[in-house]
Each structure stands twice: as C-alpha cells, then as structure tokens.
Amino acid sequence: ALAQNKGIILLTTHLGNWEIGGLKLSSMGREIYVAYSPDSMSQLETQRGFIRKVKGVNEVPLSAGGFSSLRLLRILQDGGIVALQGDRLTFDSGMRVKFFEEDALLPKGPVKLAVVSDSLVLPVFMPITGFKSYEIIIEEPIAMEKTSDPETELKTNLNKIIKILEKYISRYKTQWYTFMPFWEQDKKGSDL
C-alpha cells in the first residue's frame, strides 16, 4: 500500500485492543493519525492521550460541527496514514445496510474519505490471543470504486468493507465491544 504513494486508511473495529495496533504501527517509523471520539471521562482521555503522544501516535479528535474531516482529508491527500473505526456512528448519520443479514447503520465517513482522497483502505484487527498477547492482522488493501451515482458508490464500497468486518467479528465474536443496541431490530424496544 505504501508503494502506491496514496493515503492509507487503517480501518478497524472495536475488536480486541485497537489501541495496541496504533502504538505498534507507529513504532515502525511511519507517522500515524488516529481519529477518535473523546471519552466522557476526562482522566481516562488524558491518560490515553499521554500514551499516544509518548508513542508517537497523533490524535485527531472528532467533534460535532468541527473540521476534523477536513484535517483527515488533508493528511490523506499528503500520503498520510489515518486510523478509523468502521463500526460506530460518531457525528455520522450512517447508511442502512445488511450487516450479518440484519439492518444496521454503519458509518459512511470512512468510505467517503477514502473516495474523495483517493486513498486505500487497509482493514486492520488486533485480537487478543492470550495473556498480554495480541495478533495484528492486516488485510489486503481495498481500492474504492468510483461511479457517477454517489449512493451506489457508497453502498458498493461499504459492502466490500462489511464482508471483511463480518469475517473478523465472526471469528472473534467475544472480543467485539458493542455496548449498545447495534441492529435496527434491537433498537425498537430500547430507550437509545
């Protein structure tokens, strides 16, 4: 992916220990930017930010009405590496798709960012394999298809990503952290 001189989106999920992946990859001498939603617990966020900074991981906090997407776009257009999570909506209305054969809303942002910046998407997963032991799995790069119809383009590219997310969530289902109703059918009786 690096040899293609394009921006790279490291796309992961809330599976295993995604923070370990960013720390490990930053130790390989490449500048990495992590897009994240600040935690509501300021002390936890301060500690996480300190560890990222010490290990050379750059932060791009996401905020409502902020310009974080423009910053991420510029980083990718300059051939940078951005880590994003593709299984949660954060200031993103999402797109209704089939995820494990049920309706769910998945974020559009990673796909839109990859298409606009002409970046490659590298699915990355960090499952726990034992006591203080993790595996870093990096899938083949996914090139985003461009079409004249934005809705079709988005759905086609998102479905490519979904197949890979389903593969690893199925394989490590006890390590996927989703503490809220995820599928549309689960939200019907929920207060969320």
C-alpha positions as a Markdown table, in Angstrom:
| # | Residue | x | y | z |
|---|---|---|---|---|
| 1 | Ala | 0.0 | 0.0 | 0.0 |
| 2 | Leu | 2.8 | 2.4 | 0.9 |
| 3 | Ala | 4.5 | 1.8 | -2.5 |
| 4 | Gln | 1.4 | 3.2 | -4.3 |
| 5 | Asn | 2.1 | 6.6 | -2.8 |
| 6 | Lys | -1.5 | 7.1 | -1.7 |
| 7 | Gly | -3.1 | 7.9 | 1.6 |
| 8 | Ile | -3.9 | 4.9 | 3.7 |
| 9 | Ile | -6.9 | 4.4 | 6.0 |
| 10 | Leu | -6.3 | 1.8 | 8.6 |
| 11 | Leu | -9.9 | 0.7 | 9.2 |
| 12 | Thr | -10.6 | -1.3 | 12.3 |
| 13 | Thr | -13.5 | -2.0 | 14.7 |
| 14 | His | -14.0 | -2.1 | 18.4 |
| 15 | Leu | -12.5 | -5.6 | 18.4 |
| 16 | Gly | -9.7 | -6.8 | 20.7 |
| 17 | Asn | -7.3 | -4.0 | 21.5 |
| 18 | Trp | -7.3 | -1.4 | 18.8 |
| 19 | Glu | -5.1 | 1.0 | 20.8 |
| 20 | Ile | -2.2 | -1.6 | 20.7 |
| 21 | Gly | -2.3 | -1.6 | 16.9 |
| 22 | Gly | -1.8 | 2.1 | 16.6 |
| 23 | Leu | 1.1 | 2.0 | 19.1 |
| 24 | Lys | 2.8 | -0.9 | 17.4 |
| 25 | Leu | 2.4 | 0.5 | 13.9 |
| 26 | Ser | 3.8 | 3.9 | 15.0 |
| 27 | Ser | 6.9 | 2.2 | 16.2 |
| 28 | Met | 7.7 | 1.2 | 12.6 |
| 29 | Gly | 8.7 | 4.7 | 11.8 |
| 30 | Arg | 5.6 | 6.0 | 10.0 |
| 31 | Glu | 3.5 | 8.9 | 11.2 |
| 32 | Ile | 0.0 | 7.7 | 12.1 |
| 33 | Tyr | -3.0 | 9.8 | 12.9 |
| 34 | Val | -5.9 | 8.3 | 15.0 |
| 35 | Ala | -9.4 | 9.7 | 14.6 |
| 36 | Tyr | -11.3 | 9.2 | 17.8 |
| 37 | Ser | -14.3 | 10.3 | 19.9 |
| 38 | Pro | -13.1 | 11.9 | 23.1 |
| 39 | Asp | -14.1 | 9.8 | 26.2 |
| 40 | Ser | -16.6 | 11.4 | 28.6 |
| 41 | Met | -14.2 | 10.6 | 31.5 |
| 42 | Ser | -11.5 | 13.3 | 31.2 |
| 43 | Gln | -9.0 | 11.5 | 33.3 |
| 44 | Leu | -9.1 | 8.4 | 31.1 |
| 45 | Glu | -8.9 | 10.6 | 28.0 |
| 46 | Thr | -5.9 | 12.4 | 29.4 |
| 47 | Gln | -4.1 | 9.2 | 30.1 |
| 48 | Arg | -4.9 | 7.7 | 26.7 |
| 49 | Gly | -3.7 | 10.9 | 25.0 |
| 50 | Phe | -0.5 | 10.9 | 27.0 |
| 51 | Ile | 0.3 | 7.3 | 26.0 |
| 52 | Arg | -0.4 | 8.0 | 22.3 |
| 53 | Lys | 1.8 | 11.1 | 22.4 |
| 54 | Val | 4.7 | 9.3 | 24.0 |
| 55 | Lys | 4.5 | 6.5 | 21.5 |
| 56 | Gly | 4.2 | 9.0 | 18.5 |
| 57 | Val | 0.6 | 8.5 | 17.6 |
| 58 | Asn | -1.1 | 11.7 | 16.5 |
| 59 | Glu | -4.6 | 12.4 | 17.6 |
| 60 | Val | -7.5 | 13.9 | 15.6 |
| 61 | Pro | -10.5 | 14.3 | 17.9 |
| 62 | Leu | -13.9 | 14.1 | 16.3 |
| 63 | Ser | -16.4 | 16.8 | 17.3 |
| 64 | Ala | -19.8 | 17.9 | 16.1 |
| 65 | Gly | -19.5 | 20.8 | 13.7 |
| 66 | Gly | -15.7 | 20.6 | 13.8 |
| 67 | Phe | -13.4 | 20.4 | 10.9 |
| 68 | Ser | -11.8 | 17.1 | 11.7 |
| 69 | Ser | -12.9 | 15.6 | 8.4 |
| 70 | Leu | -11.0 | 18.3 | 6.5 |
| 71 | Arg | -7.9 | 17.7 | 8.6 |
| 72 | Leu | -8.2 | 13.9 | 7.9 |
| 73 | Leu | -8.7 | 14.7 | 4.2 |
| 74 | Arg | -5.5 | 16.8 | 4.0 |
| 75 | Ile | -3.5 | 14.2 | 5.8 |
| 76 | Leu | -4.6 | 11.5 | 3.4 |
| 77 | Gln | -4.1 | 13.7 | 0.3 |
| 78 | Asp | -0.5 | 14.2 | 1.5 |
| 79 | Gly | 0.0 | 10.4 | 1.6 |
| 80 | Gly | -0.5 | 10.1 | 5.3 |
| 81 | Ile | -1.9 | 7.2 | 7.4 |
| 82 | Val | -5.2 | 7.6 | 9.3 |
| 83 | Ala | -6.7 | 5.0 | 11.6 |
| 84 | Leu | -10.5 | 5.0 | 11.8 |
| 85 | Gln | -13.1 | 2.7 | 13.3 |
| 86 | Gly | -15.8 | 1.5 | 11.0 |
| 87 | Asp | -18.4 | 0.1 | 13.3 |
| 88 | Arg | -19.7 | 3.1 | 15.2 |
| 89 | Leu | -21.6 | 6.2 | 14.3 |
| 90 | Thr | -19.9 | 9.4 | 15.5 |
| 91 | Phe | -21.4 | 12.5 | 14.1 |
| 92 | Asp | -22.3 | 10.4 | 11.0 |
| 93 | Ser | -25.9 | 9.7 | 10.1 |
| 94 | Gly | -24.8 | 6.3 | 8.7 |
| 95 | Met | -26.1 | 4.2 | 5.9 |
| 96 | Arg | -28.6 | 1.4 | 6.3 |
| 97 | Val | -27.0 | -1.8 | 5.1 |
| 98 | Lys | -27.2 | -5.5 | 5.8 |
| 99 | Phe | -24.7 | -6.5 | 8.5 |
| 100 | Phe | -24.8 | -10.1 | 9.5 |
| 101 | Glu | -28.0 | -10.3 | 7.4 |
| 102 | Glu | -29.8 | -7.7 | 9.6 |
| 103 | Asp | -30.4 | -4.0 | 9.0 |
| 104 | Ala | -27.9 | -1.8 | 10.7 |
| 105 | Leu | -26.5 | 1.7 | 10.3 |
| 106 | Leu | -22.8 | 1.8 | 9.6 |
| 107 | Pro | -20.7 | 5.0 | 9.2 |
| 108 | Lys | -20.3 | 6.5 | 5.7 |
| 109 | Gly | -17.4 | 8.6 | 6.7 |
| 110 | Pro | -14.5 | 6.2 | 6.1 |
| 111 | Val | -15.7 | 5.3 | 2.6 |
| 112 | Lys | -16.4 | 8.9 | 1.7 |
| 113 | Leu | -13.0 | 10.0 | 3.0 |
| 114 | Ala | -11.3 | 7.2 | 1.0 |
| 115 | Val | -13.1 | 8.0 | -2.2 |
| 116 | Val | -12.5 | 11.8 | -2.0 |
| 117 | Ser | -8.8 | 11.4 | -1.1 |
| 118 | Asp | -8.2 | 8.5 | -3.5 |
| 119 | Ser | -6.8 | 6.5 | -0.5 |
| 120 | Leu | -6.6 | 2.8 | 0.0 |
| 121 | Val | -8.4 | 1.1 | 2.8 |
| 122 | Leu | -6.5 | -1.4 | 4.9 |
| 123 | Pro | -8.7 | -3.4 | 7.2 |
| 124 | Val | -6.7 | -4.0 | 10.5 |
| 125 | Phe | -7.7 | -6.1 | 13.5 |
| 126 | Met | -5.9 | -6.6 | 16.9 |
| 127 | Pro | -7.5 | -9.7 | 18.6 |
| 128 | Ile | -6.3 | -10.8 | 22.0 |
| 129 | Thr | -4.6 | -14.2 | 21.6 |
| 130 | Gly | -3.5 | -14.8 | 25.2 |
| 131 | Phe | -2.2 | -13.1 | 28.4 |
| 132 | Lys | -0.6 | -9.9 | 27.2 |
| 133 | Ser | -0.5 | -11.3 | 23.7 |
| 134 | Tyr | -2.1 | -9.8 | 20.6 |
| 135 | Glu | -2.1 | -10.5 | 16.9 |
| 136 | Ile | -2.1 | -7.7 | 14.3 |
| 137 | Ile | -4.0 | -8.8 | 11.2 |
| 138 | Ile | -3.7 | -6.6 | 8.1 |
| 139 | Glu | -5.9 | -7.5 | 5.2 |
| 140 | Glu | -5.2 | -6.7 | 1.6 |
| 141 | Pro | -5.7 | -3.1 | 0.5 |
| 142 | Ile | -9.2 | -2.2 | -0.8 |
| 143 | Ala | -9.4 | 0.3 | -3.6 |
| 144 | Met | -12.6 | 2.3 | -3.6 |
| 145 | Glu | -14.7 | 2.2 | -6.7 |
| 146 | Lys | -15.8 | 5.5 | -8.2 |
| 147 | Thr | -19.1 | 5.8 | -10.0 |
| 148 | Ser | -21.4 | 8.6 | -11.3 |
| 149 | Asp | -24.0 | 7.7 | -8.7 |
| 150 | Pro | -22.9 | 8.7 | -5.2 |
| 151 | Glu | -25.4 | 6.4 | -3.4 |
| 152 | Thr | -24.4 | 3.3 | -5.5 |
| 153 | Glu | -20.7 | 4.2 | -5.0 |
| 154 | Leu | -21.2 | 4.4 | -1.2 |
| 155 | Lys | -23.2 | 1.2 | -0.9 |
| 156 | Thr | -20.8 | -0.8 | -3.2 |
| 157 | Asn | -17.7 | 0.3 | -1.3 |
| 158 | Leu | -19.3 | -0.1 | 2.1 |
| 159 | Asn | -20.4 | -3.7 | 1.2 |
| 160 | Lys | -16.8 | -4.5 | 0.3 |
| 161 | Ile | -15.7 | -3.4 | 3.8 |
| 162 | Ile | -18.7 | -5.1 | 5.5 |
| 163 | Lys | -17.6 | -8.6 | 4.2 |
| 164 | Ile | -14.2 | -8.2 | 5.9 |
| 165 | Leu | -15.7 | -6.8 | 9.2 |
| 166 | Glu | -18.1 | -9.7 | 9.3 |
| 167 | Lys | -15.3 | -12.2 | 8.8 |
| 168 | Tyr | -13.3 | -11.0 | 11.8 |
| 169 | Ile | -16.2 | -10.2 | 14.1 |
| 170 | Ser | -17.4 | -13.8 | 13.5 |
| 171 | Arg | -14.0 | -15.2 | 14.2 |
| 172 | Tyr | -13.6 | -13.1 | 17.4 |
| 173 | Lys | -17.2 | -12.5 | 18.4 |
| 174 | Thr | -16.4 | -12.4 | 22.2 |
| 175 | Gln | -13.9 | -9.6 | 21.6 |
| 176 | Trp | -16.2 | -7.3 | 19.7 |
| 177 | Tyr | -17.2 | -4.5 | 22.0 |
| 178 | Thr | -20.6 | -3.1 | 21.2 |
| 179 | Phe | -22.3 | -2.0 | 24.4 |
| 180 | Met | -25.5 | -0.6 | 22.8 |
| 181 | Pro | -28.2 | -1.9 | 20.6 |
| 182 | Phe | -26.5 | -2.2 | 17.2 |
| 183 | Trp | -29.0 | -3.6 | 14.8 |
| 184 | Glu | -32.2 | -1.8 | 13.9 |
| 185 | Gln | -34.4 | -4.6 | 15.4 |
| 186 | Asp | -32.6 | -4.3 | 18.8 |
| 187 | Lys | -33.3 | -0.5 | 18.9 |
| 188 | Lys | -37.0 | -0.9 | 18.6 |
| 189 | Gly | -37.6 | -1.6 | 22.3 |
| 190 | Ser | -34.7 | 0.4 | 23.6 |
| 191 | Asp | -34.5 | 3.9 | 25.1 |
| 192 | Leu | -31.4 | 4.6 | 22.9 |
